[in-house]
mmCIF file of C-alpha atoms in Angstrom:
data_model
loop_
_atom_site.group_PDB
_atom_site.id
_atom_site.type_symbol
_atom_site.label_atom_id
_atom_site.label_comp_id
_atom_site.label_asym_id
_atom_site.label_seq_id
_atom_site.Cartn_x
_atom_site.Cartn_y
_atom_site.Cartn_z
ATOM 1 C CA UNK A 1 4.842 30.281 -30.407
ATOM 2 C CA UNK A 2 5.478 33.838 -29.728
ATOM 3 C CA UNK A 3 8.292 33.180 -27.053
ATOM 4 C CA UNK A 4 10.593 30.885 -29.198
ATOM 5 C CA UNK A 5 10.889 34.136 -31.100
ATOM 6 C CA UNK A 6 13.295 35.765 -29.257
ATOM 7 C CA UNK A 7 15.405 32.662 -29.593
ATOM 8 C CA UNK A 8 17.897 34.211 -32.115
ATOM 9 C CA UNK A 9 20.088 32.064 -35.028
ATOM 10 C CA UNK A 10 23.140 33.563 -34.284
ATOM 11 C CA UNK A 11 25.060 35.447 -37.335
ATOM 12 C CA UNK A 12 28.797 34.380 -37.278
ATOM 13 C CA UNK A 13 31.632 34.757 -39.871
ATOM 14 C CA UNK A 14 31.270 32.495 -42.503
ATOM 15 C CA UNK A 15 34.471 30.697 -41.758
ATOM 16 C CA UNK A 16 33.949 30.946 -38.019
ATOM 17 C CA UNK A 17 34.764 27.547 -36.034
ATOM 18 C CA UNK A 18 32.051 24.897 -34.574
ATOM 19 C CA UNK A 19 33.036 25.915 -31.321
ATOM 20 C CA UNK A 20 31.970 29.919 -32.339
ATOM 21 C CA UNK A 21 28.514 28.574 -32.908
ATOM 22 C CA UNK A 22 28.370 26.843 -29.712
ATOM 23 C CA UNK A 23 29.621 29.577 -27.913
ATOM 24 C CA UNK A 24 27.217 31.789 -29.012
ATOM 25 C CA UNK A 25 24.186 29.635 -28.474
ATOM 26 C CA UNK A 26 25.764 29.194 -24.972
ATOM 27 C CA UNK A 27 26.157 33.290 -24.428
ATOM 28 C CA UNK A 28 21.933 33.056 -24.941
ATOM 29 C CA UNK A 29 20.910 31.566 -21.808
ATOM 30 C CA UNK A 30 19.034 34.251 -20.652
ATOM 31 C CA UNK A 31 16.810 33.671 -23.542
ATOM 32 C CA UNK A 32 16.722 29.835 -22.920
ATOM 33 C CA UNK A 33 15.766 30.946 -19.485
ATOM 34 C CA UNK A 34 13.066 33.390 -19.354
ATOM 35 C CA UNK A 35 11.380 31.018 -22.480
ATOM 36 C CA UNK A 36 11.476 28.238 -20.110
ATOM 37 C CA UNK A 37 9.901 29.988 -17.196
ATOM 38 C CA UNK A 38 7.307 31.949 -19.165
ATOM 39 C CA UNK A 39 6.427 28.827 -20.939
ATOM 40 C CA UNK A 40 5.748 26.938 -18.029
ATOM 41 C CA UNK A 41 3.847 29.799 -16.061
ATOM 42 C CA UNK A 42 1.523 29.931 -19.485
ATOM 43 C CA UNK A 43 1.011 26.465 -19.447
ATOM 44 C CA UNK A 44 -0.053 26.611 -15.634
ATOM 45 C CA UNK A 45 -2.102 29.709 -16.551
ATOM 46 C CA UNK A 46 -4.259 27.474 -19.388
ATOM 47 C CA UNK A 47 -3.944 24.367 -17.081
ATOM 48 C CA UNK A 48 -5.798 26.440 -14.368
ATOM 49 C CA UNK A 49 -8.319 27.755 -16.738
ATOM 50 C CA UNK A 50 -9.121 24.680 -18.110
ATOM 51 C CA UNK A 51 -9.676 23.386 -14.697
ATOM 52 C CA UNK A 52 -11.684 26.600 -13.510
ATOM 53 C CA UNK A 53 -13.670 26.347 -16.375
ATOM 54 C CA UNK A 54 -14.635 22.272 -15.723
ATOM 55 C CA UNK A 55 -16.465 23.680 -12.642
ATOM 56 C CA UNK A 56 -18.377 26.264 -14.442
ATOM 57 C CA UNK A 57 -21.667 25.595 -15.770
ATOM 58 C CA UNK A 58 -23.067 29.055 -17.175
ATOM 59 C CA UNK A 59 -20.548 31.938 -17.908
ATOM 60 C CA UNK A 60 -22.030 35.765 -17.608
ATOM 61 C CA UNK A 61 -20.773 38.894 -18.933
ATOM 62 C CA UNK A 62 -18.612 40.256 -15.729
ATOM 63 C CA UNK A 63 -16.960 36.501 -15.841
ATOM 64 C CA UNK A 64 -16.328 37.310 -19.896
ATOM 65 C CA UNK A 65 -14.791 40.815 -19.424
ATOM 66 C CA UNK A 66 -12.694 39.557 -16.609
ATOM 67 C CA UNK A 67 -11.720 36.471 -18.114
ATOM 68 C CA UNK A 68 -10.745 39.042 -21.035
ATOM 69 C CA UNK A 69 -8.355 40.521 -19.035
ATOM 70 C CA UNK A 70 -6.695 37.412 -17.906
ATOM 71 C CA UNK A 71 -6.148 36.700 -21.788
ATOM 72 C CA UNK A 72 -4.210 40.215 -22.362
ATOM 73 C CA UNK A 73 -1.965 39.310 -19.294
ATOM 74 C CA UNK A 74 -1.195 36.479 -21.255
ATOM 75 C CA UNK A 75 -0.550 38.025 -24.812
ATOM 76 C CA UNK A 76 1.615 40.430 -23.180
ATOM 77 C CA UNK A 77 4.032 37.510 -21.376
ATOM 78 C CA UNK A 78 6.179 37.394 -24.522
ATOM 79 C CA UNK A 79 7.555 41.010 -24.093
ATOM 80 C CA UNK A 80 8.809 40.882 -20.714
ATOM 81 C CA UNK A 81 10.345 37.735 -21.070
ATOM 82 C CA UNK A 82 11.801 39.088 -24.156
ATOM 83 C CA UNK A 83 12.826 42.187 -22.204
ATOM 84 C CA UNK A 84 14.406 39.714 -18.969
ATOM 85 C CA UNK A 85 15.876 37.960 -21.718
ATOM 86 C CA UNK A 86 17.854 40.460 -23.460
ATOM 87 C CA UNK A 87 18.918 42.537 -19.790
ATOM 88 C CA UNK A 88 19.327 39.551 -17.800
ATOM 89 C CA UNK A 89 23.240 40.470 -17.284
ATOM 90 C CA UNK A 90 22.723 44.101 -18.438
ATOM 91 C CA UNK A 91 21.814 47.474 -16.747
ATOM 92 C CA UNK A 92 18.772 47.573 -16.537
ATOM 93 C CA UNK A 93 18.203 44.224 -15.785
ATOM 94 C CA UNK A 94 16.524 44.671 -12.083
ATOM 95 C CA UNK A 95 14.044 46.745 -14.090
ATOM 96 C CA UNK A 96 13.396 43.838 -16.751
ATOM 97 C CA UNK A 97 13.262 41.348 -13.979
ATOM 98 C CA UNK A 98 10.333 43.942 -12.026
ATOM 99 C CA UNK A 99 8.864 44.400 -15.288
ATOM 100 C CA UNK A 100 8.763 40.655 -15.885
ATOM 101 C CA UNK A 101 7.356 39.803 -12.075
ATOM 102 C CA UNK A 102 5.155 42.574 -12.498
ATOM 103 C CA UNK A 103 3.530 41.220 -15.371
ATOM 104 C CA UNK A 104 2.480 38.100 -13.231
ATOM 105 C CA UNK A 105 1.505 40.389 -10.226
ATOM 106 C CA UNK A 106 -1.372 41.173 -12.925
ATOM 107 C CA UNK A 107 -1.999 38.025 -13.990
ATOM 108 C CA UNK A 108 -2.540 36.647 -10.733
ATOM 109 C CA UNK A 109 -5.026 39.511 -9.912
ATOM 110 C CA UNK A 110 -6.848 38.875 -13.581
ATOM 111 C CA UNK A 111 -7.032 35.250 -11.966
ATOM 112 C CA UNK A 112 -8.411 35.731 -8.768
ATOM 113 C CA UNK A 113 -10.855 38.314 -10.374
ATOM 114 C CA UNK A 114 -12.207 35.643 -12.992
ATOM 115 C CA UNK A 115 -12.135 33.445 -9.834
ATOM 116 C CA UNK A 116 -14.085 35.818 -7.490
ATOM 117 C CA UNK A 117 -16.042 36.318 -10.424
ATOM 118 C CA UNK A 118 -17.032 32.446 -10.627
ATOM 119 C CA UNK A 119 -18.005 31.757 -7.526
ATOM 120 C CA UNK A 120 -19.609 34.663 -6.492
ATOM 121 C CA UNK A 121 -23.192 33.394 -5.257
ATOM 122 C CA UNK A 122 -22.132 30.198 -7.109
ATOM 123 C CA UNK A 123 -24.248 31.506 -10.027
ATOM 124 C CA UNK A 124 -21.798 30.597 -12.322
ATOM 125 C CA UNK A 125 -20.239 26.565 -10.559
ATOM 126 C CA UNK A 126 -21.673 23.385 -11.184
ATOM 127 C CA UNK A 127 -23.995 22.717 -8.348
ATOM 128 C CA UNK A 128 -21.329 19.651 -7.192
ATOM 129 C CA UNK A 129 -18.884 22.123 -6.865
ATOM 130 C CA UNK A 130 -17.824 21.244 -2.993
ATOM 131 C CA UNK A 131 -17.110 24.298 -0.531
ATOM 132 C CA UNK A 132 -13.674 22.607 0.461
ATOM 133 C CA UNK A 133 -12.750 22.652 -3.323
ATOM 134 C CA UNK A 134 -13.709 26.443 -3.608
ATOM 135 C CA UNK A 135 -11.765 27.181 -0.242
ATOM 136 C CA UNK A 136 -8.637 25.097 -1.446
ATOM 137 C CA UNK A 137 -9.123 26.626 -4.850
ATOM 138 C CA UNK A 138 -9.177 30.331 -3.323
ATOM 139 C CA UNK A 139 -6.194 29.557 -1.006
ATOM 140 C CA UNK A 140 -4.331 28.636 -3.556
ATOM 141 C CA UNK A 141 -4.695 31.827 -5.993
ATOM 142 C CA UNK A 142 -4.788 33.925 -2.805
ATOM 143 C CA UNK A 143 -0.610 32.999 -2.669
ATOM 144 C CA UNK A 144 -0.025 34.775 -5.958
ATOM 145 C CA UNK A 145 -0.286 38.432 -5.641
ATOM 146 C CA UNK A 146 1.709 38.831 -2.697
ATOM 147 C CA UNK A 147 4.743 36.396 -3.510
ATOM 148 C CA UNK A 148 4.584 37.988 -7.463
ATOM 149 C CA UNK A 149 5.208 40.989 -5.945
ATOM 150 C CA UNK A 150 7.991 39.547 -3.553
ATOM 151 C CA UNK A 151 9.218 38.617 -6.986
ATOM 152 C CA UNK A 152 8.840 41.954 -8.208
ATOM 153 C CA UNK A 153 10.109 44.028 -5.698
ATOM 154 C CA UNK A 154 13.530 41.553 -5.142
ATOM 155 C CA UNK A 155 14.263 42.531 -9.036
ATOM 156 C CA UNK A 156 16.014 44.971 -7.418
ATOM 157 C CA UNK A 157 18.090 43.405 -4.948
ATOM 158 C CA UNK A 158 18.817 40.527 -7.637
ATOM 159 C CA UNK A 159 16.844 39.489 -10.936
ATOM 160 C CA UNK A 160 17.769 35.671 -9.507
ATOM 161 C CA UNK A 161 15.128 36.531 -6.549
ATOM 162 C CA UNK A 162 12.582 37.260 -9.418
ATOM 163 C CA UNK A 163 13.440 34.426 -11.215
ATOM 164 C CA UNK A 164 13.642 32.048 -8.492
ATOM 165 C CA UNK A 165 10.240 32.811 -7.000
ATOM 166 C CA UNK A 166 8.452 32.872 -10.401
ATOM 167 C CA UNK A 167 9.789 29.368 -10.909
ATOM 168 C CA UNK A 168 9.160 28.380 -7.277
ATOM 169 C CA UNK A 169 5.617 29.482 -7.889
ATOM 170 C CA UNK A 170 4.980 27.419 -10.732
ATOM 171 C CA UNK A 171 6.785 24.487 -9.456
ATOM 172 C CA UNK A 172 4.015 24.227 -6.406
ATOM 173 C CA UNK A 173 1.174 25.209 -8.733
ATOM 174 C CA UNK A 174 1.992 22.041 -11.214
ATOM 175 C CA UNK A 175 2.981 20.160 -7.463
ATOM 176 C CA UNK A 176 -0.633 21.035 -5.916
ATOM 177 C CA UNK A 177 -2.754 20.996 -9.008
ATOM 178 C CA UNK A 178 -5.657 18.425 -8.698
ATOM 179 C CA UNK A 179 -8.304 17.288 -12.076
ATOM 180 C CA UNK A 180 -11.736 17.556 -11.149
#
């Protein structure tokens, strides 16, 4: 809910022309964009978590706190992508795009810590929890720190690098997800 909010109505003359209004709503595709991205890496972020969480059986407090943190990352989404959104063809844009990459840099580290967290001593999985599932499982998060910050850090040779790897990202994450 908090994303589509920095989808604007645009204000126009009252006598302006149909094709004003379209032109306008054209002009914000950077805010089309970064609401489609950050929507999609949310809903990968709560697809995960639903997952991780049908392989828990008991939760304790370190798994809480750090699971915590994973929710902030997540609050916070809407203002970078409201930031990308409104620099995307601005100065300052390569520093909306970092701040934007960045924010998933920490998201992916709140996810492998509520991860490590879980199966540490496998105190926390389901006892039918397979080791080839936790392996695949760790792989898989294990990819998103360095590649978010690949994402970050080519903000500054082109906010399209940023972009394009978040969206890669997410693409193989919805590609590679499995139900348990």
């Amino acid at each position: 809910t908090l994303l589509v909010l920095e989808l604007k109505v645009p204000h126009l003359p009252e006598k302006a022309a149909g094709s004003a209004l379209a032109a306008a709503l054209v002009n914000q595709w950077p805010s089309y964009l970064a609401l489609i991205t950050s929507f999609f890496a949310i809903l990968i972020m709560w697809a995960n978590h639903h997952m991780m969480f049908g392989l828990i059986r008991r939760v304790s407090a370190p798994f809480l706190y750090a699971n915590g943190l994973l929710l902030l990352v997540v609050t916070i989404v809407p203002f970078p992508t409201a930031l990308l959104a409104h620099y995307f063809e601005k100065p300052g844009a390569s520093v909306a795009a970092a701040v934007y990459g960045g924010t998933f840099v920490l998201g992916s580290v709140a996810y492998n810590l509520v991860w490590h967290t879980a199966i540490a001593g496998r105190r926390l999985l389901r006892s039918d929890v397979s080791e080839q599932r936790i392996e695949a499982l760790t792989k898989s998060y294990r990819l998103g720190v360095p590649l978010y910050l690949v994402a970050t850090v080519g903000a500054f040779v082109s906010v399209y690098i940023t972009v394009g790897i978040c969206t890669a990202l997410w693409v193989f994450w919805i590609a590679t997800s499995k139900r348990t």
